[in-house]
XYZ file of C-alpha atoms in Angstrom:
565
model
C 0.523 -16.269 -17.641
C -0.516 -17.006 -14.093
C -1.161 -14.353 -11.456
C -2.999 -14.510 -8.147
C -1.446 -11.600 -6.316
C -4.622 -9.533 -5.928
C -7.946 -10.311 -4.191
C -10.012 -10.200 -7.403
C -7.994 -12.914 -9.128
C -10.117 -14.995 -11.503
C -12.435 -17.432 -9.763
C -10.444 -16.997 -6.571
C -7.720 -19.206 -8.023
C -5.610 -17.233 -10.514
C -5.699 -15.299 -13.797
C -4.348 -17.443 -16.639
C -5.167 -15.678 -19.928
C -5.612 -12.054 -18.918
C -5.607 -10.385 -15.552
C -8.872 -9.092 -14.086
C -6.925 -5.901 -13.658
C -6.303 -5.714 -17.412
C -2.764 -7.046 -17.410
C -2.086 -9.217 -20.507
C 0.310 -12.144 -20.934
C 3.129 -9.940 -22.257
C 2.956 -7.501 -19.361
C 2.761 -10.380 -16.899
C 5.913 -11.946 -18.384
C 7.769 -8.627 -18.211
C 6.690 -8.170 -14.589
C 7.990 -11.670 -13.786
C 11.271 -11.065 -15.535
C 11.786 -7.663 -13.833
C 11.172 -9.344 -10.477
C 13.677 -12.047 -11.344
C 16.281 -9.418 -12.312
C 15.745 -7.516 -9.079
C 16.391 -10.693 -7.094
C 19.716 -11.032 -8.892
C 20.629 -7.453 -8.021
C 19.792 -8.097 -4.365
C 22.010 -11.192 -4.215
C 25.037 -8.948 -4.722
C 23.697 -6.042 -2.641
C 22.907 -8.294 0.300
C 26.263 -10.028 0.306
C 28.070 -6.759 -0.116
C 26.295 -5.506 3.031
C 27.282 -8.614 4.890
C 30.859 -7.613 4.101
C 30.288 -4.042 5.394
C 29.452 -2.260 2.181
C 26.721 -0.310 3.914
C 29.413 1.408 6.032
C 29.949 4.874 4.491
C 33.621 4.708 5.455
C 34.133 1.922 2.874
C 32.717 4.173 0.152
C 31.290 1.247 -1.799
C 27.563 1.546 -1.014
C 25.536 2.537 -4.113
C 22.300 4.361 -3.301
C 21.265 4.181 -6.947
C 21.043 0.425 -6.707
C 18.828 0.669 -3.615
C 16.517 3.274 -5.239
C 16.251 1.289 -8.444
C 15.186 -1.924 -6.608
C 12.456 0.072 -4.892
C 11.273 1.589 -8.174
C 11.355 -1.723 -10.029
C 9.423 -3.594 -7.313
C 6.829 -0.811 -7.189
C 6.375 -1.157 -10.973
C 5.275 -4.800 -10.495
C 2.598 -3.968 -7.929
C -1.053 -4.408 -8.981
C -2.442 -1.575 -11.120
C 0.808 0.449 -11.395
C 2.677 -0.125 -14.628
C 1.154 -1.753 -17.682
C 3.336 0.109 -20.189
C 5.448 -2.599 -21.840
C 7.895 -0.126 -23.310
C 8.606 1.277 -19.833
C 8.896 -2.243 -18.414
C 11.458 -3.218 -21.107
C 13.438 -0.098 -20.300
C 13.400 -1.041 -16.575
C 14.576 -4.548 -17.366
C 17.577 -3.310 -19.312
C 18.264 -0.824 -16.547
C 18.102 -3.784 -14.153
C 20.844 -5.515 -16.128
C 23.016 -2.428 -15.665
C 22.214 -2.286 -11.980
C 23.089 -5.956 -11.607
C 26.534 -5.172 -12.965
C 26.867 -2.186 -10.622
C 25.802 -4.256 -7.630
C 28.250 -6.999 -8.585
C 31.054 -4.412 -8.648
C 29.995 -3.227 -5.186
C 30.134 -6.810 -3.918
C 33.433 -7.673 -5.502
C 35.025 -4.439 -4.224
C 33.698 -5.167 -0.706
C 35.099 -8.703 -0.923
C 38.439 -7.397 -2.035
C 38.601 -4.825 0.788
C 37.664 -7.607 3.216
C 40.487 -9.793 1.951
C 38.286 -12.649 0.777
C 37.580 -14.241 -2.602
C 34.254 -13.173 -4.202
C 31.707 -16.001 -4.593
C 30.483 -16.886 -8.054
C 26.705 -16.878 -7.581
C 24.257 -18.550 -9.962
C 20.601 -18.282 -10.905
C 19.172 -14.752 -10.952
C 22.587 -13.296 -10.104
C 24.027 -14.327 -13.497
C 20.924 -13.537 -15.592
C 21.767 -11.776 -18.869
C 19.071 -9.756 -20.609
C 17.987 -10.983 -24.035
C 18.757 -8.695 -26.981
C 15.166 -8.446 -28.177
C 11.805 -7.769 -26.629
C 10.597 -11.168 -27.807
C 13.593 -12.713 -26.047
C 12.783 -10.875 -22.827
C 9.208 -12.170 -22.952
C 10.476 -15.720 -23.290
C 12.816 -15.216 -20.411
C 9.888 -13.931 -18.367
C 7.811 -16.983 -19.160
C 10.663 -19.215 -17.912
C 10.473 -17.671 -14.403
C 6.726 -17.515 -13.942
C 5.118 -19.141 -10.925
C 4.073 -22.371 -12.772
C 7.645 -22.793 -13.919
C 8.911 -22.408 -10.372
C 6.366 -24.850 -9.002
C 8.045 -27.503 -11.137
C 11.252 -27.126 -9.107
C 9.582 -26.602 -5.700
C 6.401 -27.891 -4.107
C 3.312 -25.780 -4.568
C 3.188 -24.960 -0.834
C 6.765 -23.698 -0.894
C 6.135 -21.669 -4.040
C 3.008 -20.159 -2.446
C 5.013 -19.187 0.643
C 7.707 -17.637 -1.553
C 4.919 -15.564 -3.179
C 3.698 -14.447 0.266
C 7.168 -13.102 1.068
C 7.492 -11.513 -2.374
C 4.081 -9.792 -2.174
C 4.950 -8.485 1.296
C 8.208 -7.058 -0.069
C 6.353 -5.417 -2.970
C 4.077 -3.760 -0.454
C 7.080 -2.575 1.538
C 8.638 -1.182 -1.615
C 5.519 0.841 -2.356
C 5.816 2.515 1.099
C 9.536 2.995 0.623
C 9.044 4.626 -2.762
C 6.607 7.136 -1.245
C 9.203 7.958 1.420
C 11.991 8.270 -1.107
C 9.918 10.798 -3.041
C 10.123 12.958 0.074
C 13.846 12.411 0.480
C 13.455 9.876 3.269
C 15.523 6.701 2.850
C 16.637 4.169 5.390
C 19.806 2.180 4.614
C 18.966 -0.514 7.125
C 15.584 -1.067 5.472
C 17.133 -1.279 2.020
C 19.479 -3.934 3.369
C 16.524 -5.970 4.725
C 14.764 -5.721 1.352
C 17.872 -7.097 -0.370
C 18.152 -9.800 2.244
C 14.591 -10.981 1.630
C 14.918 -10.913 -2.133
C 18.261 -12.756 -1.931
C 16.590 -15.373 0.303
C 13.988 -15.971 -2.415
C 16.723 -17.161 -4.711
C 17.709 -20.018 -2.334
C 16.852 -23.492 -3.581
C 14.530 -25.678 -1.580
C 13.810 -23.492 1.470
C 11.699 -25.034 4.205
C 8.185 -23.820 5.093
C 9.435 -22.820 8.511
C 12.175 -20.668 6.994
C 9.738 -18.969 4.667
C 7.213 -18.251 7.419
C 10.005 -16.745 9.515
C 11.017 -14.574 6.589
C 7.376 -13.493 6.103
C 7.266 -12.302 9.686
C 10.596 -10.579 9.201
C 9.021 -8.735 6.251
C 6.262 -7.676 8.608
C 8.852 -6.241 10.952
C 10.559 -4.504 8.041
C 7.275 -3.037 6.899
C 6.741 -1.521 10.350
C 10.099 0.196 10.079
C 9.405 1.537 6.564
C 5.928 2.754 7.506
C 7.536 4.617 10.384
C 9.985 6.253 8.000
C 7.074 7.205 5.699
C 5.016 8.574 8.576
C 7.886 10.817 9.693
C 8.427 11.950 6.150
C 4.771 12.877 5.706
C 4.451 14.649 9.080
C 7.852 16.244 8.936
C 7.083 17.725 5.550
C 3.398 18.536 5.764
C 2.713 18.703 9.514
C 0.684 16.430 11.754
C -2.791 15.743 10.372
C -5.598 17.279 12.319
C -9.398 16.755 12.092
C -10.592 18.735 9.114
C -13.874 19.145 7.300
C -13.622 18.298 3.574
C -16.090 19.520 1.056
C -17.475 16.950 -1.370
C -19.095 19.399 -3.803
C -17.525 21.346 -6.656
C -16.379 24.946 -7.029
C -17.002 26.894 -10.203
C -14.021 26.969 -12.602
C -11.178 25.003 -14.160
C -10.199 21.863 -12.320
C -7.617 19.124 -11.766
C -8.377 15.823 -10.048
C -5.504 13.999 -8.282
C -5.764 10.316 -7.521
C -3.413 7.704 -6.108
C -1.394 8.220 -2.923
C 1.517 10.601 -3.584
C 1.393 13.724 -1.336
C 4.712 14.879 -2.780
C 3.189 15.199 -6.269
C 0.043 16.804 -4.912
C 2.066 19.464 -3.122
C 4.136 20.209 -6.307
C 0.965 20.519 -8.335
C -0.679 22.828 -5.761
C 2.406 25.044 -5.801
C 2.470 25.229 -9.593
C -1.264 26.056 -9.843
C -1.504 28.619 -7.021
C -1.961 31.599 -9.407
C -3.794 29.900 -12.297
C -7.332 29.968 -10.957
C -7.495 26.163 -11.216
C -9.177 24.328 -8.390
C -7.499 21.049 -7.311
C -9.582 18.129 -6.027
C -8.540 14.860 -4.413
C -9.856 11.473 -5.353
C -9.624 7.993 -3.737
C -6.684 7.631 -1.374
C -5.760 11.322 -1.782
C -8.675 12.291 0.425
C -6.563 12.309 3.644
C -4.343 15.054 2.178
C -6.869 17.596 3.449
C -5.823 16.915 7.053
C -2.229 18.066 6.541
C -1.683 21.748 7.570
C 0.890 22.521 4.847
C -1.442 21.253 2.127
C -4.425 23.049 3.642
C -2.599 26.288 3.239
C -3.474 26.241 -0.422
C -6.897 27.843 -0.776
C -7.407 26.178 -4.180
C -7.286 22.646 -2.571
C -11.047 22.675 -3.218
C -12.323 19.373 -1.810
C -12.729 15.706 -2.620
C -14.461 14.398 -5.771
C -15.749 10.870 -6.323
C -15.072 7.634 -4.510
C -12.489 4.883 -4.275
C -10.081 3.738 -6.961
C -12.513 1.226 -8.519
C -14.971 4.047 -9.229
C -12.450 5.966 -11.315
C -13.900 5.105 -14.738
C -17.247 6.803 -13.879
C -15.639 9.505 -11.720
C -12.998 10.511 -14.238
C -15.495 10.458 -17.180
C -17.768 12.893 -15.318
C -14.986 15.171 -14.094
C -14.737 18.241 -16.408
C -10.982 18.807 -16.046
C -7.530 17.212 -16.121
C -6.671 14.123 -14.122
C -3.391 13.184 -12.520
C -2.795 9.562 -11.515
C -0.021 9.150 -8.878
C 1.237 5.871 -7.460
C -0.854 2.669 -7.741
C -4.544 1.863 -8.390
C -4.860 2.904 -12.085
C -7.344 1.251 -14.398
C -7.507 1.338 -18.208
C -8.740 4.782 -19.185
C -11.887 5.224 -21.180
C -11.665 6.985 -24.569
C -13.814 9.794 -23.184
C -11.070 11.047 -20.849
C -7.916 9.472 -22.325
C -6.800 12.832 -23.687
C -6.891 14.571 -20.307
C -5.412 11.959 -17.945
C -1.718 11.948 -16.997
C 0.501 9.645 -14.927
C 3.396 10.408 -12.688
C 5.889 8.650 -10.427
C 5.823 4.888 -10.888
C 2.500 4.780 -12.752
C 2.628 4.135 -16.514
C -0.107 3.146 -18.944
C 0.396 2.721 -22.668
C -0.795 5.722 -24.627
C -1.236 7.915 -21.493
C 1.073 10.939 -21.187
C 3.612 10.500 -18.400
C 4.945 13.441 -16.445
C 8.610 13.189 -15.672
C 9.504 14.439 -12.227
C 7.076 17.121 -11.037
C 6.874 19.323 -14.126
C 3.092 19.488 -14.331
C 2.838 22.029 -17.103
C 1.056 19.647 -19.489
C -1.546 18.817 -16.773
C -2.152 22.487 -16.176
C -2.540 23.171 -19.881
C -5.053 20.366 -20.192
C -7.039 21.727 -17.247
C -7.143 25.227 -18.775
C -8.298 23.765 -22.078
C -11.111 21.686 -20.474
C -14.488 23.148 -19.658
C -14.250 22.948 -15.909
C -17.262 23.252 -13.596
C -19.826 25.682 -14.935
C -21.204 26.297 -11.491
C -20.615 25.331 -7.870
C -22.580 22.411 -6.483
C -23.008 20.423 -3.317
C -22.007 21.369 0.213
C -21.809 17.951 1.911
C -18.733 17.532 4.117
C -16.895 14.666 5.839
C -14.158 14.747 8.438
C -10.613 13.456 7.954
C -7.362 13.912 9.836
C -7.419 11.480 12.748
C -3.809 10.368 12.490
C -2.105 8.969 15.553
C -1.089 12.446 16.789
C -4.689 13.563 16.703
C -6.108 10.399 18.266
C -3.483 10.243 20.991
C -4.092 13.864 21.826
C -7.510 12.525 23.007
C -5.914 9.571 24.747
C -7.011 10.557 28.280
C -10.612 10.935 27.206
C -10.428 7.710 25.171
C -8.984 5.660 28.021
C -11.407 7.138 30.581
C -14.309 6.301 28.295
C -13.124 2.670 28.028
C -12.503 2.295 31.749
C -15.898 3.822 32.640
C -17.654 1.492 30.194
C -19.130 4.360 28.171
C -17.010 3.285 25.209
C -17.562 -0.443 24.984
C -15.344 -1.372 22.075
C -13.239 -0.064 19.165
C -13.434 -1.526 15.667
C -10.704 -0.981 13.113
C -12.549 -1.434 9.845
C -9.891 -0.767 7.285
C -8.214 -1.750 4.066
C -8.704 -1.707 0.324
C -11.895 -1.285 -1.677
C -12.749 -3.352 -4.733
C -15.550 -4.091 -7.159
C -16.929 -7.357 -5.718
C -20.380 -7.090 -4.183
C -19.198 -9.084 -1.186
C -17.518 -5.880 0.020
C -20.948 -4.572 0.996
C -20.160 -6.578 4.125
C -18.040 -3.659 5.393
C -20.866 -1.170 4.914
C -23.295 -3.344 6.784
C -20.784 -4.078 9.540
C -20.110 -0.346 10.093
C -23.848 0.339 10.219
C -24.347 -2.456 12.736
C -21.603 -1.391 15.144
C -23.477 -0.452 18.433
C -23.772 3.165 19.381
C -21.561 2.736 22.422
C -18.702 1.652 20.188
C -16.364 3.623 17.829
C -14.832 2.908 14.454
C -11.287 3.613 13.372
C -10.744 3.431 9.638
C -8.039 3.955 7.023
C -7.371 3.241 3.365
C -9.926 3.385 0.533
C -12.222 0.695 2.013
C -13.676 3.513 4.137
C -15.579 4.778 1.078
C -17.996 1.963 1.793
C -19.270 3.918 4.836
C -17.415 7.252 5.350
C -20.299 9.417 4.228
C -22.720 7.947 6.812
C -23.536 9.900 9.963
C -22.162 8.121 13.021
C -22.367 10.897 15.619
C -20.400 10.715 18.887
C -19.852 8.369 21.859
C -18.477 9.600 25.227
C -17.647 12.885 23.635
C -15.573 11.262 20.871
C -16.387 10.855 17.159
C -17.715 7.419 16.455
C -15.929 7.389 13.121
C -12.275 8.453 12.975
C -10.602 8.439 9.546
C -6.881 7.813 10.131
C -5.812 8.283 6.538
C -4.449 6.328 3.564
C -3.302 2.728 3.484
C 0.094 4.508 3.832
C -1.056 5.531 7.328
C -1.464 2.016 8.764
C 1.367 3.034 11.073
C -1.058 5.375 12.822
C -3.354 2.526 13.693
C -0.426 0.538 15.040
C 0.711 3.457 17.184
C -2.767 3.936 18.665
C -2.920 0.165 19.391
C 0.416 0.215 21.166
C -0.497 3.287 23.166
C -3.715 1.702 24.333
C -1.902 -1.453 25.504
C 0.304 0.777 27.660
C -2.533 2.930 29.042
C -4.798 -0.032 29.771
C -1.951 -2.201 31.002
C -2.804 -5.207 28.876
C -1.567 -7.169 25.894
C -2.506 -6.314 22.320
C -4.968 -9.232 22.162
C -6.700 -8.133 25.355
C -7.577 -4.677 24.060
C -11.205 -3.655 23.509
C -10.214 -3.419 19.809
C -11.049 -5.736 16.943
C -9.579 -5.535 13.439
C -11.664 -6.396 10.396
C -9.598 -5.807 7.269
C -10.368 -5.749 3.544
C -7.472 -6.472 1.200
C -6.926 -6.057 -2.475
C -3.178 -5.801 -3.281
C 0.319 -6.160 -1.908
C 0.458 -3.179 0.496
C -2.404 -4.787 2.415
C -0.395 -8.038 2.602
C 2.577 -6.166 4.048
C 0.340 -4.605 6.689
C -1.126 -8.018 7.629
C 2.392 -9.405 7.995
C 3.232 -6.502 10.295
C 0.226 -7.273 12.506
C 1.177 -10.962 12.631
C 4.756 -9.986 13.544
C 3.247 -7.910 16.400
C 1.471 -11.043 17.583
C -2.015 -9.739 16.812
C -4.593 -12.534 16.871
C -8.224 -12.839 15.734
C -7.773 -10.784 12.519
C -10.744 -11.003 10.189
C -9.915 -10.639 6.544
C -12.095 -10.427 3.490
C -13.905 -10.534 1.260
C -11.860 -13.704 0.539
C -8.606 -15.068 1.889
C -5.562 -14.836 -0.440
C -5.424 -17.477 -3.113
C -1.656 -17.846 -2.549
C -2.155 -19.124 1.014
C -2.240 -22.909 0.703
C -4.438 -24.973 3.039
C -1.423 -25.974 5.080
C -0.314 -22.358 5.619
C -3.801 -21.238 6.429
C -4.153 -23.989 8.986
C -0.888 -22.823 10.585
C -2.003 -19.205 10.667
C -5.334 -20.161 12.170
C -3.604 -22.250 14.849
C -1.027 -19.563 15.828
C -2.984 -16.360 15.210
C -6.617 -17.382 14.724
C -6.544 -15.611 11.397
C -10.047 -16.016 9.876
C -12.160 -15.038 6.960
C -15.179 -12.718 7.491
C -18.581 -14.423 7.579
C -21.585 -12.154 8.001
C -21.738 -8.810 9.803
C -24.170 -10.175 12.346
C -22.161 -13.308 13.222
C -18.829 -11.521 13.334
C -20.160 -8.651 15.405
C -21.771 -11.025 17.896
C -18.566 -13.081 18.211
C -16.425 -9.961 18.817
C -18.647 -8.505 21.495
C -19.245 -11.855 23.175
C -15.512 -12.379 23.640
C -14.558 -8.878 24.728
C -12.890 -8.070 28.080
C -14.926 -5.879 30.447
C -12.439 -3.118 31.316
C -14.945 -1.119 33.327
C -15.784 -4.119 35.495
C -12.131 -5.065 36.061
C -11.231 -1.528 37.106
C -14.185 -1.182 39.481
C -13.371 -4.508 41.098
């Protein structure tokens, strides 16, 4: 196997025997084969759309194909699906979807009066009859195998596009769970995957496609944001309890607000208290979720703390969406997965029928007594922040708010991530911090106080809420009448997996410069690509909190001085 799609890849180069995440060679091969199969589906879906198949009047568009591609891509994301039986089932389903997509294309060609093209490569892949055969097929399409037919730099750029698309698919899957799909976005996903089947693309073509993926990700994040706020209301600043209530308990981790809502509804008369974990923390800011009195608070830290957090939690655990680790024996009998998440030996809930989770919670001991009364504040989505826009802009123009820092992204186990804690601590008191995603657990329990009547720390939500940060950025450029790179705003990001890559591509598509990324730069960015990104966007790795903070504040524009003059 070879995998370098996450930040913690072995030695910063690539995992070659077993993934740091726990993925073994078999799982890696099945992931690679499923990705290959999805590319073949998209060849037909993309060309069908070029012929007008997305037009409802032609009655040849197949939403099942679109939804499957999203599901399959999500399954290949880091820490989502390590269940080989489920992966094999998805691969055979992909073969059926390829046939369906081919029919869509051929029908569209016929209705357009042209001859259908006989495609090759992934488009004519046929699934092996045995699991062993599938594994061998997967090995034949791994990255090292593809490097033999392309240069390493081209293969690395292809991976950049692929990882961005996987991140987009994760956001699209969350939106689909809420009934929000976007035909145009599905078409762009198929276009990108089809492009990845082209032989000998140029570096310039691949970089252009990567930026196109960034634009696509912006559109999909917008769809997801509207699905969240349209379903659960606009987040508003809310105090969240970190301590426990007495009684039976369920802990919900991952990202899926749809599953959380269904669970809250099903447990409303059971006496069970429901707690959030990791990226589910921002759920407390949504009015419709806050209506449930038994949404008790937040328990534990970020995803990489789950082994200790889940072991200590005296109830049932539901893992939604990505970020799952191998369960310990101590809690293996009371953890469940839902949505795209699958782990061998862990009970999977189909749909939102959470009866088994509730039964496990009732059978567990629960909290014998209440404990802890510490609180933190969440709910600073773009609606909340922009409701304070006048105060924010006045504070910047008067010089009372010197600078904004977006310190956001994924958490992880490496000690180098302490950088983000130290950076947040070192931010001057006349500056404020915007944050989102689970990287905030590095500093979100610290007391930051206020500046110019505004909170110095504003938690904007999950990684799924990166759209909020973009909207605030765009609103500030309009209010301050400046370009995005002239704003008194600096972005320091931590990345771990493919959703973070999609967000970075969105920022590059927006023309954002001077991004600082850490704790390391992606292993799949070759020296030539990194040099190009540095030249065009001044993309850089983090150094030390002191050096980076000094560089940011030294180069800032003095808005107060320019307005006074």
